[in-house]
Amino acid sequence: MAEAMPLRRSLPTKPASHPLLLANIGQLLTLRGKAPRRVPEMKDPGLVEDAAVLSVDGKIAAAGKWKEVAKHPALKAQRKKLEEIDCRGKVVLPGFVDSHTHLVFAAPRLVDFEKRITGASYEEIAAAGGGIRSSVEGVRKANVKALAERALAALREMAAQGTTTVEAKSGYGLEAAAELKSLEAIAEAAKRWPGTMVPTLLGAHVVPREFLGKPEKYLREVTEKMIPQAAQRKLARFVDVYCDRGAFGLEDAVRLFEAATRHGLGVRAHVCQLTSTELWPLLRFQPASFDHLDHVVDEDIPQLARRGTVATLLPGANYFLGLEQYPPARKLIDAGVAVALATDYNPGTSPTPSMPFVLSLACTHMKMTPAEAIAAATINGACALGLGASKGSVEAGKDADLAVFEVEDYREVPYWFAAQRCQGVVMGGRYFPGGGR
Ligand SMILES: [Zn+2]
């Protein structure tokens, strides 16, 4: 497998069973404690200075003050095999969990980009044959290998910016064969990338051209073909739906969630990006996350605050669409909702692999503090994927997935926007300088 990918040759060949010590850490953000994080814990990143993290067999064996970590028996017993990374004057935090990406597509959408600059709206572009539907042809024509290669290249860019876990959606195939092919491409990329991937079926992204005017019929394609096959072949962990004007309605979303639940898959939804949607009819399915929420209804917020459903905010899309309004992070966080941040990486509305840039947007345009933004991008992102027990914080027993930043203070991570300050990541206990690019 490694020979097939020239870039892999530069990656360390040591197996994860070699213990790894991140030593002399200036600031370690542990994010340990209750998960998901809400106010007031969300304001506390669990900062430890003069710290170290020891990983053994891909898991964190000890993390905290160096004086404490130094006592761990594995340090002495495996000293010869130990790989040590000097993190003097640097910040170490949990690897980012990018819990919302549309990873599988064939080409960027440059015509849409230019049209929008000259004044066309998202919906006008869609009506003129651009938008989501224009990515469909490319995905239908591409083979699994080509889609997987493109996905892998994006994953490496993400890792170079500190991301170690990525949720990846299908959604540009919009027919059973092409949606399943997209999920196969995700599985192929997952095999070859040392980070963690969580696959999601988004067959209900929009109604494809050949079903225009017959949304019911297309919905049956999703519920009767795509969902059962994706579940049976274990190609997806979640089913997602784009529930908004121009896509699917609330009743459609309920039917999709019923089908997903019947087949043992988790659910999540794109909601309230363009218009308001009542969320309570979907809450009984215990969605892992509601994503976007720009136009969330005030009455739904207390309901969200009481539940485990994470509110995933995607300011990269607002930025790229040139919107003045950003998702209402303060309103949600202050009400006690568990908020996550993700890139929404996609060719139409958010072509960025960078979690640090998203954090910067969250601070400058949504008035989240750097600590809140980091919690949203790590432990809360993990909870949005059902991985809160294994990812998103630096605690003994959790997966050794970490990001090392060449900054002295964690607040510099969102401060230096559009900069590259990530020195490397640890994925499954292995260190990848530059994210493994
Ligand atoms: Zn999305």
Short mmCIF file of C-alpha atoms and ligand atoms in Angstrom, two decimals:
data_model
loop_
_atom_site.label_atom_id
_atom_site.label_comp_id
_atom_site.label_asym_id
_atom_site.label_seq_id
_atom_site.Cartn_x
_atom_site.Cartn_y
_atom_site.Cartn_z
CA MET A 1 0.00 0.00 0.00
CA ALA A 2 2.78 2.45 0.92
CA GLU A 3 4.45 2.02 -2.50
CA ALA A 4 1.29 3.09 -4.28
CA MET A 5 1.46 6.52 -2.68
CA PRO A 6 4.77 8.32 -3.20
CA LEU A 7 3.97 10.81 -0.44
CA ARG A 8 3.74 8.03 2.10
CA ARG A 9 7.46 7.29 1.71
CA SER A 10 8.30 10.38 3.68
CA LEU A 11 6.20 9.26 6.61
CA PRO A 12 7.82 7.63 9.64
CA THR A 13 7.88 3.88 9.34
CA LYS A 14 7.90 3.20 13.07
CA PRO A 15 4.85 1.29 14.22
CA ALA A 16 2.62 2.95 16.76
CA SER A 17 3.85 0.47 19.38
CA HIS A 18 6.97 2.61 19.85
CA PRO A 19 6.36 4.86 22.80
CA LEU A 20 6.39 8.56 22.01
CA LEU A 21 7.19 11.36 24.41
CA LEU A 22 6.28 14.97 23.75
CA ALA A 23 8.65 16.66 26.19
CA ASN A 24 9.19 20.19 27.55
CA ILE A 25 5.77 21.40 26.37
CA GLY A 26 5.34 25.12 27.06
CA GLN A 27 1.55 24.96 27.18
CA LEU A 28 -0.45 21.73 27.07
CA LEU A 29 -4.21 22.10 26.61
CA THR A 30 -5.79 18.96 28.02
CA LEU A 31 -9.53 19.77 27.62
CA ARG A 32 -10.02 17.04 30.21
CA GLY A 33 -13.22 16.68 32.18
CA LYS A 34 -16.89 16.75 31.25
CA ALA A 35 -17.76 16.20 27.58
CA PRO A 36 -19.19 17.85 25.60
CA ARG A 37 -18.01 21.14 27.09
CA ARG A 38 -20.59 23.84 27.75
CA VAL A 39 -20.39 27.06 29.74
CA PRO A 40 -18.71 27.56 32.12
CA GLU A 41 -16.22 24.68 31.47
CA MET A 42 -15.96 25.70 27.83
CA LYS A 43 -13.95 28.73 28.89
CA ASP A 44 -11.30 26.56 30.57
CA PRO A 45 -8.97 24.69 28.19
CA GLY A 46 -7.32 22.71 31.02
CA LEU A 47 -3.95 24.41 30.58
CA VAL A 48 -0.81 22.79 32.03
CA GLU A 49 2.63 24.41 31.73
CA ASP A 50 6.00 22.57 31.73
CA ALA A 51 4.11 19.53 30.57
CA ALA A 52 4.66 16.26 28.75
CA VAL A 53 2.57 13.63 27.03
CA LEU A 54 3.60 9.98 26.88
CA SER A 55 1.93 7.69 24.40
CA VAL A 56 2.25 3.90 24.37
CA ASP A 57 0.63 1.60 21.80
CA GLY A 58 -1.19 4.52 20.20
CA LYS A 59 -2.89 5.57 23.44
CA ILE A 60 -2.06 8.32 25.89
CA ALA A 61 -0.34 6.68 28.86
CA ALA A 62 0.27 9.85 30.85
CA ALA A 63 -0.22 13.59 30.34
CA GLY A 64 0.28 16.61 32.55
CA LYS A 65 3.15 18.17 34.50
CA TRP A 66 6.48 16.71 33.37
CA LYS A 67 7.31 15.85 36.99
CA GLU A 68 4.29 13.53 37.07
CA VAL A 69 4.70 12.04 33.59
CA ALA A 70 8.39 11.32 34.34
CA LYS A 71 7.30 8.79 36.97
CA HIS A 72 5.47 6.59 34.47
CA PRO A 73 7.02 3.07 34.46
CA ALA A 74 6.91 2.81 30.64
CA LEU A 75 9.44 5.62 30.39
CA LYS A 76 12.11 3.59 32.11
CA ALA A 77 11.13 0.19 30.79
CA GLN A 78 11.07 1.30 27.14
CA ARG A 79 13.72 4.02 27.20
CA LYS A 80 15.66 2.52 24.27
CA LYS A 81 12.64 2.45 22.01
CA LEU A 82 11.36 5.85 23.04
CA GLU A 83 10.93 8.54 20.38
CA GLU A 84 11.15 12.00 21.87
CA ILE A 85 9.90 15.27 20.37
CA ASP A 86 11.15 18.45 22.00
CA CYS A 87 8.22 20.85 22.36
CA ARG A 88 10.08 23.60 24.19
CA GLY A 89 8.28 26.93 23.85
CA LYS A 90 5.43 25.30 21.96
CA VAL A 91 1.75 24.57 22.45
CA VAL A 92 0.33 21.03 22.32
CA LEU A 93 -3.40 20.41 22.12
CA PRO A 94 -5.72 17.57 21.09
CA GLY A 95 -5.69 17.11 17.30
CA PHE A 96 -8.59 18.99 15.76
CA VAL A 97 -11.73 17.00 15.02
CA ASP A 98 -13.20 18.38 11.79
CA SER A 99 -16.70 17.02 12.24
CA HIS A 100 -18.28 18.31 9.01
CA THR A 101 -16.64 17.95 5.59
CA HIS A 102 -17.81 17.19 2.07
CA LEU A 103 -14.54 15.48 1.26
CA VAL A 104 -15.46 13.63 -1.93
CA PHE A 105 -15.70 15.69 -5.11
CA ALA A 106 -13.93 15.83 -8.45
CA ALA A 107 -13.17 19.51 -9.12
CA PRO A 108 -13.32 22.99 -7.62
CA ARG A 109 -16.29 25.20 -8.64
CA LEU A 110 -14.54 28.22 -10.06
CA VAL A 111 -17.43 29.40 -12.24
CA ASP A 112 -19.69 29.65 -9.17
CA PHE A 113 -16.91 31.53 -7.39
CA GLU A 114 -16.65 34.14 -10.13
CA LYS A 115 -20.41 34.42 -10.63
CA ARG A 116 -20.89 35.14 -6.95
CA ILE A 117 -18.23 37.83 -7.03
CA THR A 118 -20.19 39.58 -9.76
CA GLY A 119 -23.35 39.51 -7.68
CA ALA A 120 -25.23 36.21 -8.17
CA SER A 121 -26.70 34.64 -5.01
CA TYR A 122 -26.26 31.02 -3.85
CA GLU A 123 -29.75 30.20 -5.05
CA GLU A 124 -29.41 32.06 -8.39
CA ILE A 125 -26.24 30.09 -9.07
CA ALA A 126 -28.08 26.83 -8.29
CA ALA A 127 -30.98 27.84 -10.57
CA ALA A 128 -28.50 28.54 -13.40
CA GLY A 129 -27.15 24.97 -13.20
CA GLY A 130 -24.31 25.70 -10.80
CA GLY A 131 -24.19 24.80 -7.14
CA ILE A 132 -24.30 21.29 -5.70
CA ARG A 133 -25.76 19.74 -8.87
CA SER A 134 -22.82 20.93 -10.96
CA SER A 135 -20.45 18.77 -8.89
CA VAL A 136 -22.54 15.66 -9.61
CA GLU A 137 -21.37 14.97 -13.14
CA GLY A 138 -17.70 14.94 -12.12
CA VAL A 139 -18.30 12.48 -9.28
CA ARG A 140 -20.46 10.17 -11.41
CA LYS A 141 -17.71 9.99 -14.06
CA ALA A 142 -14.77 9.57 -11.67
CA ASN A 143 -13.55 6.20 -10.40
CA VAL A 144 -13.02 5.29 -6.77
CA LYS A 145 -9.25 5.59 -7.05
CA ALA A 146 -9.35 9.12 -8.42
CA LEU A 147 -11.84 10.23 -5.77
CA ALA A 148 -9.78 8.60 -3.02
CA GLU A 149 -6.57 10.29 -4.24
CA ARG A 150 -8.23 13.68 -4.15
CA ALA A 151 -9.64 12.99 -0.69
CA LEU A 152 -6.21 11.89 0.55
CA ALA A 153 -4.58 15.06 -0.72
CA ALA A 154 -7.17 17.07 1.22
CA LEU A 155 -6.66 14.97 4.35
CA ARG A 156 -2.93 15.71 4.24
CA GLU A 157 -3.63 19.42 3.94
CA MET A 158 -5.97 19.15 6.92
CA ALA A 159 -3.39 17.26 8.99
CA ALA A 160 -0.79 19.91 8.11
CA GLN A 161 -3.08 22.38 9.93
CA GLY A 162 -3.52 20.19 13.01
CA THR A 163 -6.53 18.01 12.14
CA THR A 164 -6.36 14.33 13.10
CA THR A 165 -10.03 13.21 12.84
CA VAL A 166 -12.28 14.00 9.88
CA GLU A 167 -15.94 13.31 9.22
CA ALA A 168 -16.43 12.82 5.47
CA LYS A 169 -19.73 12.96 3.62
CA SER A 170 -20.80 11.63 0.26
CA GLY A 171 -23.42 13.81 -1.42
CA TYR A 172 -22.26 14.67 -4.93
CA GLY A 173 -23.28 11.35 -6.49
CA LEU A 174 -27.04 11.62 -5.93
CA GLU A 175 -27.73 8.14 -7.30
CA ALA A 176 -27.18 4.87 -5.44
CA ALA A 177 -24.11 3.77 -7.43
CA ALA A 178 -22.32 7.13 -7.23
CA GLU A 179 -23.15 7.70 -3.55
CA LEU A 180 -21.83 4.24 -2.65
CA LYS A 181 -18.78 4.87 -4.83
CA SER A 182 -18.15 8.07 -2.88
CA LEU A 183 -18.36 6.14 0.39
CA GLU A 184 -15.96 3.53 -1.02
CA ALA A 185 -13.54 6.35 -1.83
CA ILE A 186 -13.79 7.51 1.78
CA ALA A 187 -13.08 3.94 2.97
CA GLU A 188 -10.08 3.74 0.64
CA ALA A 189 -8.71 7.08 1.85
CA ALA A 190 -9.29 6.01 5.46
CA LYS A 191 -7.16 2.91 4.92
CA ARG A 192 -4.28 5.00 3.66
CA TRP A 193 -4.45 7.97 6.04
CA PRO A 194 -3.10 7.52 9.57
CA GLY A 195 -5.79 9.75 11.09
CA THR A 196 -9.36 8.75 11.89
CA MET A 197 -12.28 9.09 9.50
CA VAL A 198 -16.01 8.93 10.11
CA PRO A 199 -18.09 8.30 6.96
CA THR A 200 -21.53 9.86 6.46
CA LEU A 201 -24.09 9.18 3.73
CA LEU A 202 -25.55 12.44 2.40
CA GLY A 203 -27.64 11.04 -0.42
CA ALA A 204 -30.28 13.62 0.55
CA HIS A 205 -28.09 16.62 -0.32
CA VAL A 206 -30.39 17.96 -3.07
CA VAL A 207 -32.81 16.35 -5.54
CA PRO A 208 -30.78 15.45 -8.66
CA ARG A 209 -31.76 16.80 -12.08
CA GLU A 210 -33.39 13.57 -13.29
CA PHE A 211 -35.77 13.62 -10.28
CA LEU A 212 -36.67 17.32 -10.41
CA GLY A 213 -40.37 17.67 -9.61
CA LYS A 214 -40.37 14.14 -8.16
CA PRO A 215 -38.66 14.57 -4.80
CA GLU A 216 -40.74 11.75 -3.28
CA LYS A 217 -39.37 9.30 -5.78
CA TYR A 218 -35.79 10.38 -5.13
CA LEU A 219 -36.29 10.13 -1.39
CA ARG A 220 -37.28 6.49 -1.89
CA GLU A 221 -33.96 5.94 -3.73
CA VAL A 222 -32.22 7.17 -0.61
CA THR A 223 -34.32 5.31 1.97
CA GLU A 224 -34.77 2.05 0.03
CA LYS A 225 -31.42 1.71 -1.77
CA MET A 226 -28.67 3.95 -0.44
CA ILE A 227 -29.31 3.66 3.30
CA PRO A 228 -29.79 -0.15 3.38
CA GLN A 229 -26.74 -0.76 1.18
CA ALA A 230 -24.49 1.68 3.00
CA ALA A 231 -25.51 0.11 6.31
CA GLN A 232 -25.14 -3.46 5.13
CA ARG A 233 -21.69 -2.80 3.66
CA LYS A 234 -20.68 -0.77 6.73
CA LEU A 235 -19.74 2.16 4.50
CA ALA A 236 -21.41 4.84 6.64
CA ARG A 237 -21.79 5.54 10.35
CA PHE A 238 -24.23 8.43 9.93
CA VAL A 239 -26.98 9.61 7.60
CA ASP A 240 -27.15 13.35 6.95
CA VAL A 241 -29.79 15.48 5.23
CA TYR A 242 -29.74 18.99 3.84
CA CYS A 243 -32.98 20.30 5.31
CA ASP A 244 -33.53 23.82 3.98
CA ARG A 245 -35.14 25.88 1.24
CA GLY A 246 -34.29 24.41 -2.17
CA ALA A 247 -33.35 21.02 -0.70
CA PHE A 248 -35.45 18.80 1.62
CA GLY A 249 -38.29 19.58 4.02
CA LEU A 250 -38.82 18.60 7.62
CA GLU A 251 -41.11 15.67 6.75
CA ASP A 252 -38.49 14.33 4.33
CA ALA A 253 -35.87 14.59 7.07
CA VAL A 254 -38.12 12.63 9.46
CA ARG A 255 -38.54 9.85 6.89
CA LEU A 256 -34.80 9.70 6.30
CA PHE A 257 -34.09 9.58 10.00
CA GLU A 258 -36.62 6.77 10.42
CA ALA A 259 -34.90 4.76 7.68
CA ALA A 260 -31.44 5.45 9.11
CA THR A 261 -32.56 4.40 12.60
CA ARG A 262 -34.11 1.19 11.21
CA HIS A 263 -30.74 0.31 9.70
CA GLY A 264 -28.74 1.11 12.80
CA LEU A 265 -27.11 4.31 11.54
CA GLY A 266 -26.75 7.54 13.50
CA VAL A 267 -28.25 10.78 12.19
CA ARG A 268 -27.20 14.41 11.76
CA ALA A 269 -28.65 17.27 9.71
CA HIS A 270 -27.81 20.47 7.88
CA VAL A 271 -30.46 22.84 9.23
CA CYS A 272 -31.24 26.56 9.41
CA GLN A 273 -28.49 27.67 7.00
CA LEU A 274 -30.75 29.75 4.75
CA THR A 275 -34.10 29.68 6.56
CA SER A 276 -35.51 28.71 9.96
CA THR A 277 -36.60 25.12 10.57
CA GLU A 278 -38.26 23.85 13.74
CA LEU A 279 -35.90 21.34 15.25
CA TRP A 280 -38.13 19.58 17.78
CA PRO A 281 -39.61 17.05 15.29
CA LEU A 282 -36.06 15.80 14.66
CA LEU A 283 -34.88 15.77 18.26
CA ARG A 284 -36.57 12.47 19.11
CA PHE A 285 -34.02 10.75 16.83
CA GLN A 286 -31.22 12.04 19.07
CA PRO A 287 -29.17 13.52 16.23
CA ALA A 288 -25.44 13.59 16.88
CA SER A 289 -25.39 17.15 15.59
CA PHE A 290 -27.34 19.94 13.95
CA ASP A 291 -25.08 21.81 11.58
CA HIS A 292 -25.04 25.47 10.40
CA LEU A 293 -27.88 26.89 12.61
CA ASP A 294 -27.47 30.45 11.29
CA HIS A 295 -31.24 30.89 11.53
CA VAL A 296 -31.97 28.72 14.57
CA VAL A 297 -35.35 29.47 16.17
CA ASP A 298 -34.96 31.00 19.64
CA GLU A 299 -37.54 28.61 21.15
CA ASP A 300 -35.41 25.59 20.10
CA ILE A 301 -32.30 26.78 21.96
CA PRO A 302 -33.32 25.68 25.50
CA GLN A 303 -34.24 22.26 24.07
CA LEU A 304 -30.80 21.96 22.51
CA ALA A 305 -29.11 23.01 25.75
CA ARG A 306 -30.73 20.08 27.56
CA ARG A 307 -29.61 17.46 25.08
CA GLY A 308 -26.51 15.73 23.82
CA THR A 309 -27.03 16.98 20.25
CA VAL A 310 -24.08 19.21 19.35
CA ALA A 311 -24.59 22.48 17.46
CA THR A 312 -21.89 22.50 14.78
CA LEU A 313 -21.19 25.98 13.43
CA LEU A 314 -19.53 26.43 10.04
CA PRO A 315 -18.33 30.03 9.63
CA GLY A 316 -16.09 29.13 6.65
CA ALA A 317 -19.26 29.03 4.53
CA ASN A 318 -20.35 32.49 5.72
CA TYR A 319 -16.89 33.84 4.96
CA PHE A 320 -16.70 32.32 1.48
CA LEU A 321 -20.24 33.37 0.56
CA GLY A 322 -19.34 36.89 1.65
CA LEU A 323 -22.16 37.06 4.20
CA GLU A 324 -22.33 39.72 6.86
CA GLN A 325 -24.15 37.48 9.34
CA TYR A 326 -22.38 34.62 11.10
CA PRO A 327 -23.86 31.73 13.12
CA PRO A 328 -25.13 32.93 16.53
CA ALA A 329 -22.42 31.31 18.63
CA ARG A 330 -22.80 33.57 21.69
CA LYS A 331 -26.53 33.00 21.93
CA LEU A 332 -26.07 29.23 21.76
CA ILE A 333 -23.05 28.98 24.06
CA ASP A 334 -24.47 31.32 26.70
CA ALA A 335 -27.69 29.27 26.74
CA GLY A 336 -25.66 26.13 27.55
CA VAL A 337 -25.66 24.48 24.12
CA ALA A 338 -22.62 22.32 23.27
CA VAL A 339 -21.11 24.08 20.27
CA ALA A 340 -18.61 22.58 17.81
CA LEU A 341 -16.71 24.20 14.94
CA ALA A 342 -15.87 22.53 11.63
CA THR A 343 -14.62 23.56 8.19
CA ASP A 344 -17.59 22.42 6.02
CA TYR A 345 -14.81 21.69 3.49
CA ASN A 346 -16.61 21.59 0.11
CA PRO A 347 -16.07 22.89 -3.43
CA GLY A 348 -18.97 25.33 -3.51
CA THR A 349 -19.21 27.25 -0.26
CA SER A 350 -16.19 26.49 1.95
CA PRO A 351 -13.07 25.24 0.19
CA THR A 352 -10.77 25.39 3.21
CA PRO A 353 -8.94 22.55 4.96
CA SER A 354 -7.92 24.85 7.82
CA MET A 355 -9.34 24.48 11.30
CA PRO A 356 -7.10 27.32 12.63
CA PHE A 357 -8.71 29.67 10.10
CA VAL A 358 -12.18 28.55 11.23
CA LEU A 359 -11.12 29.21 14.83
CA SER A 360 -9.99 32.67 13.84
CA LEU A 361 -13.36 33.38 12.19
CA ALA A 362 -15.14 32.12 15.30
CA CYS A 363 -13.18 34.55 17.46
CA THR A 364 -13.40 37.62 15.22
CA HIS A 365 -16.89 37.22 13.76
CA MET A 366 -18.74 35.12 16.34
CA LYS A 367 -17.13 36.47 19.52
CA MET A 368 -16.02 33.10 20.80
CA THR A 369 -12.96 33.25 23.03
CA PRO A 370 -9.85 31.33 21.88
CA ALA A 371 -10.48 28.76 24.65
CA GLU A 372 -14.10 28.29 23.58
CA ALA A 373 -13.08 27.94 19.94
CA ILE A 374 -10.47 25.29 20.79
CA ALA A 375 -12.98 23.31 22.90
CA ALA A 376 -15.45 23.52 20.00
CA ALA A 377 -12.83 22.24 17.55
CA THR A 378 -11.61 19.35 19.68
CA ILE A 379 -13.69 17.68 22.41
CA ASN A 380 -17.04 19.02 21.19
CA GLY A 381 -16.24 18.00 17.62
CA ALA A 382 -15.43 14.52 18.94
CA CYS A 383 -18.79 14.41 20.75
CA ALA A 384 -20.52 15.48 17.52
CA LEU A 385 -19.17 12.26 15.98
CA GLY A 386 -19.94 10.03 18.96
CA LEU A 387 -16.20 9.82 19.72
CA GLY A 388 -16.14 11.79 22.97
CA ALA A 389 -14.79 8.78 24.88
CA SER A 390 -11.73 8.28 22.67
CA LYS A 391 -10.89 11.62 21.01
CA GLY A 392 -10.78 15.35 21.61
CA SER A 393 -8.93 15.64 24.92
CA VAL A 394 -5.52 14.72 26.31
CA GLU A 395 -6.25 12.15 29.02
CA ALA A 396 -4.75 8.78 29.87
CA GLY A 397 -6.47 6.01 27.93
CA LYS A 398 -7.57 8.17 25.02
CA ASP A 399 -6.18 7.88 21.49
CA ALA A 400 -2.84 9.67 21.12
CA ASP A 401 -4.00 12.26 18.56
CA LEU A 402 -2.30 15.61 19.14
CA ALA A 403 -1.27 18.79 17.36
CA VAL A 404 1.97 20.67 18.03
CA PHE A 405 1.92 24.40 17.28
CA GLU A 406 4.97 26.61 17.00
CA VAL A 407 3.53 29.32 19.22
CA GLU A 408 4.17 30.16 22.86
CA ASP A 409 0.57 30.90 23.83
CA TYR A 410 -2.51 28.94 22.73
CA ARG A 411 -4.33 32.17 21.92
CA GLU A 412 -1.94 32.56 19.00
CA VAL A 413 -3.57 29.61 17.22
CA PRO A 414 -6.59 31.70 16.13
CA TYR A 415 -4.61 34.97 16.27
CA TRP A 416 -2.21 34.35 13.34
CA PHE A 417 -4.90 33.92 10.74
CA ALA A 418 -4.09 32.31 7.37
CA ALA A 419 -0.67 31.44 8.80
CA GLN A 420 0.91 28.01 9.06
CA ARG A 421 2.00 27.50 12.65
CA CYS A 422 1.31 23.78 13.01
CA GLN A 423 4.62 21.95 13.32
CA GLY A 424 3.20 18.45 13.17
CA VAL A 425 0.57 16.07 14.44
CA VAL A 426 0.49 12.83 16.39
CA MET A 427 -1.99 10.33 14.99
CA GLY A 428 -2.45 6.99 16.73
CA GLY A 429 0.78 7.55 18.68
CA ARG A 430 2.94 8.30 15.61
CA TYR A 431 4.44 11.71 14.98
CA PHE A 432 4.02 13.23 11.51
CA PRO A 433 6.01 16.43 10.99
CA GLY A 434 4.10 18.82 8.74
CA GLY A 435 1.05 16.55 9.06
CA GLY A 436 2.75 13.91 6.87
CA ARG A 437 2.66 15.87 3.65
ZN ZN B 1 -22.21 20.87 4.77
#
